[in-house]
Short mmCIF file of C-alpha atoms in Angstrom, two decimals:
data_model
loop_
_atom_site.label_atom_id
_atom_site.label_comp_id
_atom_site.label_asym_id
_atom_site.label_seq_id
_atom_site.Cartn_x
_atom_site.Cartn_y
_atom_site.Cartn_z
CA MET E 1 114.54 14.15 56.94
CA THR E 2 117.89 14.07 58.72
CA LEU E 3 118.41 17.74 57.82
CA ILE E 4 115.11 18.73 59.34
CA VAL E 5 115.89 16.91 62.56
CA ALA E 6 119.28 18.57 62.72
CA VAL E 7 117.72 21.99 62.24
CA VAL E 8 115.18 21.31 64.95
CA VAL E 9 117.89 20.14 67.33
CA VAL E 10 119.98 23.25 66.64
CA ALA E 11 116.96 25.48 67.16
CA ILE E 12 116.13 23.85 70.46
CA ALA E 13 119.72 24.09 71.61
CA GLY E 14 119.86 27.76 70.64
CA PHE E 15 116.62 28.52 72.45
CA ALA E 16 117.83 26.62 75.52
CA LEU E 17 121.07 28.60 75.46
CA TYR E 18 119.09 31.81 75.17
CA ARG E 19 117.02 30.85 78.22
CA THR E 20 120.10 29.77 80.11
CA VAL E 21 122.17 32.94 79.83
CA ARG E 22 120.88 36.16 81.47
CA ILE E 23 122.76 39.49 81.27
CA VAL E 24 121.56 41.89 83.95
CA PRO E 25 122.21 45.66 83.39
CA GLN E 26 123.81 47.88 86.03
CA ALA E 27 121.47 49.06 88.85
CA ARG E 28 118.93 46.37 87.96
CA ALA E 29 117.89 43.16 89.71
CA TYR E 30 116.05 40.15 88.26
CA ILE E 31 113.78 38.07 90.47
CA VAL E 32 114.06 34.39 89.44
CA GLU E 33 111.41 31.81 90.34
CA ARG E 34 111.96 28.09 90.08
CA LEU E 35 108.78 26.14 89.48
CA GLY E 36 106.68 29.06 90.74
CA ARG E 37 108.65 29.73 93.92
CA TYR E 38 111.26 32.36 94.62
CA HIS E 39 114.69 30.98 93.86
CA ARG E 40 117.22 33.83 93.80
CA THR E 41 117.95 37.41 92.70
CA LEU E 42 120.19 37.96 89.70
CA THR E 43 122.80 40.68 90.17
CA PRO E 44 124.23 42.89 87.39
CA GLY E 45 126.45 40.99 84.95
CA LEU E 46 126.35 37.51 83.36
CA ASN E 47 124.11 34.94 85.08
CA ILE E 48 123.24 31.29 84.28
CA VAL E 49 119.78 29.86 84.94
CA VAL E 50 118.18 26.50 84.27
CA PRO E 51 116.04 26.77 81.14
CA PHE E 52 112.39 25.77 81.33
CA VAL E 53 112.75 25.44 85.10
CA ASP E 54 113.87 28.94 86.19
CA ALA E 55 111.90 31.96 85.04
CA VAL E 56 112.50 35.69 85.50
CA LYS E 57 109.39 37.01 87.24
CA THR E 58 110.16 40.74 87.28
CA THR E 59 112.86 43.36 86.88
CA VAL E 60 113.47 45.77 89.75
CA ASP E 61 115.09 49.21 89.30
CA LEU E 62 117.60 49.84 92.11
CA ARG E 63 118.20 53.53 91.32
CA GLU E 64 116.73 56.36 93.40
CA GLN E 65 113.33 57.28 92.05
CA VAL E 66 111.47 60.57 92.20
CA VAL E 67 107.68 60.48 92.21
CA SER E 68 105.44 63.56 92.28
CA PHE E 69 101.96 62.90 93.57
CA PRO E 70 98.95 65.02 92.51
CA PRO E 71 97.61 67.69 94.91
CA GLN E 72 95.75 66.27 97.88
CA PRO E 73 93.07 68.13 99.89
CA VAL E 74 93.96 68.31 103.58
CA ILE E 75 91.90 69.83 106.40
CA THR E 76 93.83 71.84 109.00
CA SER E 77 92.97 72.14 112.68
CA ASP E 78 91.13 75.43 112.04
CA ASN E 79 88.83 73.70 109.50
CA LEU E 80 90.41 75.08 106.35
CA VAL E 81 90.95 72.93 103.27
CA VAL E 82 94.37 73.28 101.69
CA SER E 83 95.80 71.56 98.63
CA ILE E 84 99.28 70.07 99.11
CA ASP E 85 101.64 68.73 96.43
CA THR E 86 104.30 66.25 97.56
CA VAL E 87 107.44 64.81 96.01
CA ILE E 88 108.95 61.53 97.29
CA TYR E 89 112.56 60.41 96.78
CA PHE E 90 112.90 56.67 97.46
CA GLN E 91 115.07 53.69 96.53
CA VAL E 92 114.53 49.94 96.47
CA THR E 93 117.04 48.25 98.77
CA ASP E 94 115.56 44.71 98.83
CA PRO E 95 114.18 43.53 95.45
CA GLN E 96 112.69 40.37 96.97
CA SER E 97 110.63 42.28 99.57
CA ALA E 98 109.57 44.91 97.02
CA THR E 99 108.26 42.08 94.80
CA TYR E 100 106.58 39.77 97.29
CA GLU E 101 105.66 41.93 100.32
CA ILE E 102 103.38 44.32 98.40
CA ALA E 103 101.61 44.07 95.10
CA ASN E 104 102.45 47.63 93.94
CA PHE E 105 104.89 49.49 96.15
CA LEU E 106 104.48 52.77 94.23
CA THR E 107 100.75 52.86 94.93
CA GLY E 108 101.44 51.90 98.52
CA VAL E 109 103.92 54.76 98.95
CA GLU E 110 101.41 57.23 97.46
CA GLN E 111 98.54 56.21 99.71
CA LEU E 112 100.76 56.09 102.77
CA THR E 113 102.00 59.60 101.95
CA VAL E 114 98.44 60.93 101.65
CA THR E 115 97.26 59.46 104.95
CA THR E 116 100.39 60.50 106.83
CA LEU E 117 100.17 64.03 105.38
CA ARG E 118 96.58 64.36 106.56
CA ASN E 119 97.51 63.20 110.04
CA VAL E 120 100.46 65.59 110.32
CA VAL E 121 98.84 68.69 108.79
CA GLY E 122 95.50 67.96 110.49
CA GLY E 123 97.09 68.81 113.83
CA MET E 124 98.28 72.25 112.66
CA ASP E 125 96.50 75.48 111.89
CA LEU E 126 96.94 77.17 108.51
CA GLU E 127 99.59 79.64 109.62
CA ARG E 128 101.73 76.95 111.20
CA ALA E 129 101.31 74.65 108.22
CA LEU E 130 102.50 77.40 105.88
CA THR E 131 105.57 78.14 107.97
CA SER E 132 106.51 74.61 109.11
CA ARG E 133 107.41 72.85 105.89
CA GLU E 134 110.65 71.49 107.27
CA GLU E 135 108.85 70.01 110.26
CA ILE E 136 106.21 68.41 108.02
CA ASN E 137 108.90 67.01 105.72
CA SER E 138 110.79 65.46 108.64
CA GLU E 139 107.67 63.84 110.12
CA LEU E 140 106.58 62.50 106.74
CA ARG E 141 109.99 61.04 106.02
CA GLY E 142 110.21 59.36 109.42
CA VAL E 143 106.76 57.74 109.14
CA LEU E 144 107.21 56.66 105.51
CA ASP E 145 110.70 55.27 106.04
CA GLU E 146 109.51 53.20 108.98
CA ALA E 147 106.38 51.92 107.20
CA THR E 148 108.10 51.08 103.90
CA GLY E 149 111.07 49.33 105.51
CA LYS E 150 109.34 45.92 105.34
CA TRP E 151 108.69 46.52 101.65
CA GLY E 152 112.41 46.80 100.96
CA ILE E 153 112.16 50.54 100.25
CA ARG E 154 114.13 53.41 101.81
CA VAL E 155 112.56 56.88 101.70
CA ASN E 156 115.38 59.41 101.36
CA ARG E 157 113.53 62.70 101.15
CA VAL E 158 110.02 64.13 101.24
CA GLU E 159 109.35 67.61 99.90
CA LEU E 160 106.20 69.72 99.82
CA LYS E 161 106.04 71.53 96.49
CA ALA E 162 103.12 73.78 97.32
CA ILE E 163 100.53 74.45 100.00
CA ASP E 164 97.60 76.27 98.43
CA PRO E 165 94.90 77.62 100.75
CA PRO E 166 91.45 78.63 99.41
CA ALA E 167 91.18 81.72 97.23
CA SER E 168 89.32 83.70 99.89
CA ILE E 169 91.99 82.91 102.46
CA GLN E 170 94.72 83.87 100.01
CA ASP E 171 93.01 87.23 99.40
CA SER E 172 92.72 87.85 103.16
CA MET E 173 96.37 86.91 103.67
CA GLU E 174 97.45 89.26 100.90
CA LYS E 175 95.46 92.10 102.46
CA GLN E 176 96.98 91.36 105.87
CA MET E 177 100.48 91.26 104.41
CA ARG E 178 99.84 94.52 102.56
CA ALA E 179 98.59 96.14 105.78
CA ASP E 180 101.64 94.88 107.66
CA ARG E 181 103.96 96.27 104.99
CA ASP E 182 102.17 99.62 105.05
CA LYS E 183 102.42 99.67 108.85
CA ARG E 184 106.13 98.93 108.77
CA ALA E 185 106.64 101.58 106.10
CA SER E 186 104.75 104.16 108.21
CA ILE E 187 106.78 103.25 111.28
CA LEU E 188 110.04 103.53 109.37
CA SER E 189 108.96 106.88 107.89
CA ALA E 190 107.99 108.23 111.33
CA GLU E 191 111.26 107.03 112.83
CA GLY E 192 113.15 108.68 109.98
CA GLN E 193 111.33 111.99 110.50
CA LYS E 194 111.94 111.76 114.25
CA GLN E 195 115.62 111.10 113.74
CA ALA E 196 115.84 113.94 111.23
CA ALA E 197 114.14 116.33 113.66
CA ILE E 198 116.48 115.25 116.46
CA LEU E 199 119.53 115.74 114.27
CA THR E 200 118.24 119.13 113.09
CA ALA E 201 117.61 120.30 116.67
CA GLU E 202 121.00 119.01 117.73
CA GLY E 203 122.64 120.84 114.85
CA GLU E 204 120.83 124.09 115.66
CA ARG E 205 121.77 123.76 119.34
CA GLN E 206 125.41 123.20 118.51
CA ALA E 207 125.32 126.12 116.07
CA ALA E 208 123.76 128.39 118.73
CA VAL E 209 126.35 127.29 121.29
CA LEU E 210 129.18 127.90 118.87
CA LYS E 211 127.73 131.27 117.88
CA ALA E 212 127.33 132.36 121.52
CA ARG E 213 130.82 131.12 122.29
CA GLY E 214 132.19 133.02 119.33
CA GLU E 215 130.35 136.21 120.32
CA ALA E 216 131.61 135.86 123.90
CA GLU E 217 135.17 135.36 122.74
CA ALA E 218 134.82 138.31 120.36
CA ALA E 219 133.45 140.51 123.18
CA VAL E 220 136.32 139.46 125.41
CA LEU E 221 138.80 140.24 122.66
CA ARG E 222 137.17 143.62 122.01
CA ALA E 223 137.22 144.44 125.72
CA GLN E 224 140.84 143.40 125.93
CA ALA E 225 141.63 145.50 122.88
CA ASP E 226 139.75 148.52 124.31
CA ALA E 227 141.52 148.11 127.65
CA GLU E 228 144.88 147.85 125.97
CA ALA E 229 144.05 150.89 123.81
CA GLN E 230 142.94 152.93 126.83
CA ALA E 231 146.03 151.85 128.71
CA MET E 232 148.20 152.86 125.79
CA ARG E 233 146.37 156.18 125.48
CA ALA E 234 146.69 156.82 129.20
CA LYS E 235 150.33 155.91 129.07
CA GLY E 236 150.81 158.23 126.10
CA GLN E 237 149.04 161.05 127.89
CA ALA E 238 151.05 160.39 131.02
CA ASP E 239 154.26 160.41 129.02
CA ALA E 240 153.20 163.63 127.30
CA ILE E 241 152.32 165.29 130.60
CA ALA E 242 155.59 164.11 132.12
CA MET E 243 157.49 165.42 129.09
CA VAL E 244 155.71 168.78 129.27
CA PHE E 245 156.20 168.95 132.96
CA ARG E 246 159.87 168.10 132.58
CA ALA E 247 160.26 170.63 129.77
CA ILE E 248 158.59 173.31 131.86
CA HIS E 249 160.77 172.67 134.83
CA GLU E 250 163.86 172.52 132.71
CA GLY E 251 162.93 175.85 131.05
CA ASN E 252 162.33 177.55 134.46
CA PRO E 253 159.24 179.52 133.21
CA ASP E 254 158.06 182.69 134.93
CA GLN E 255 154.54 183.97 135.52
CA ASN E 256 154.41 185.81 132.21
CA LEU E 257 155.08 182.61 130.18
CA LEU E 258 152.45 180.67 132.10
CA ALA E 259 149.91 183.44 131.49
CA TYR E 260 150.72 183.38 127.80
CA GLN E 261 150.27 179.59 127.63
CA TYR E 262 146.92 179.91 129.39
CA LEU E 263 145.78 182.44 126.82
CA GLN E 264 146.69 180.02 124.05
CA THR E 265 144.59 177.24 125.62
CA LEU E 266 141.51 179.40 126.06
CA PRO E 267 140.18 178.81 122.50
CA GLU E 268 140.35 175.06 123.06
CA ILE E 269 138.45 175.41 126.30
CA ALA E 270 135.84 177.55 124.59
CA LYS E 271 135.05 174.92 121.96
CA GLY E 272 132.83 172.94 124.32
CA ASP E 273 129.06 173.81 124.29
CA ALA E 274 128.86 173.49 128.07
CA ASN E 275 131.75 175.84 128.74
CA LYS E 276 129.73 179.01 129.37
CA VAL E 277 131.40 180.14 132.60
CA TRP E 278 135.14 180.48 133.02
CA ILE E 279 136.88 180.60 136.33
CA VAL E 280 140.16 182.43 136.32
CA PRO E 281 142.39 181.91 139.35
CA SER E 282 143.57 185.01 141.23
CA GLU E 283 147.16 184.07 140.61
CA MET E 284 146.39 183.98 136.90
CA GLY E 285 145.04 187.54 137.13
CA LYS E 286 148.30 188.71 138.52
CA ALA E 287 150.14 186.91 135.81
CA LEU E 288 147.98 188.56 133.17
CA GLU E 289 148.76 191.96 134.69
CA GLY E 290 152.44 191.18 134.45
CA LEU E 291 151.90 190.03 130.87
CA GLY E 292 150.20 193.38 130.11
CA GLY E 293 153.10 195.23 131.57
CA LEU E 294 155.42 193.20 129.41
CA PHE E 295 153.62 194.38 126.32
CA ASP E 296 153.76 198.03 127.52
CA ARG E 297 157.58 197.91 127.85
CA ARG E 298 158.32 198.50 124.20
CA PRO E 299 161.22 200.64 122.86
CA LYS E 300 160.82 204.37 123.00
CA ASP E 301 161.62 204.78 119.35
CA ALA E 302 158.98 202.28 118.34
CA PRO E 303 156.06 203.70 116.46
CA PRO E 304 152.87 204.03 118.40
CA ALA E 305 150.37 201.29 118.06
CA ARG E 306 147.47 201.88 115.76
#
């Protein structure tokens, strides 16, 4: 009997010790109630409570949580229904308020996100809603952070995963985008052809200018060469005439020699087709007579001409 009582006493003491000592993990918080009323919040580490008087009501996770809500239908200002997926990043900063100010803070955050999203996107048309995600995220975060502050929750980020318009609108948008791309491609192609034509015309113009400049310079060079050649020929002829003239004067020729030289130049004069009429000066006739007399004065003992 004594053994049974001792065992019962030990069991009760062990159970009381178990209810007295509470070890709270890191990034957790225990809400303790004493006789049904909030007493205190247990922080991470070893904590002592009064057994059978204090009770742990709930455990609150203090880490940042990520919750993805299912797609929600939202009507835009141009009466189009779009489906929007949202992701909320939040963190419990006050375990007491998160436990006693709202029954289920996760459901509250979800419903508040849906209503706020409809208010924000409802004032935008589809095109603006598709291109203003950052604006929508900022407005959502501001409204949610302000509304959930009394719940002991801080909303860190709000992200829109997807904004899906109706299938017919998506098809129309794809056609419009395809038409815009085709238009830009046509414009770029036309600009390229225009630039190519301009460059080709510019190249041909420069080539024509260079060619004309080259031909002009070549003509100038040819003219200069011809002038220099004519000058050299004239100078040569002048030198030759001066030399002949000097030789003639130095040789002191008589009329007979001049007549003989004229006879030698007659075949050259006769080579021209237009030289049909010859004009013989009277002085040259006298010279030819003297030349004939020169030929008649041969030696007496010479044999007669045959």
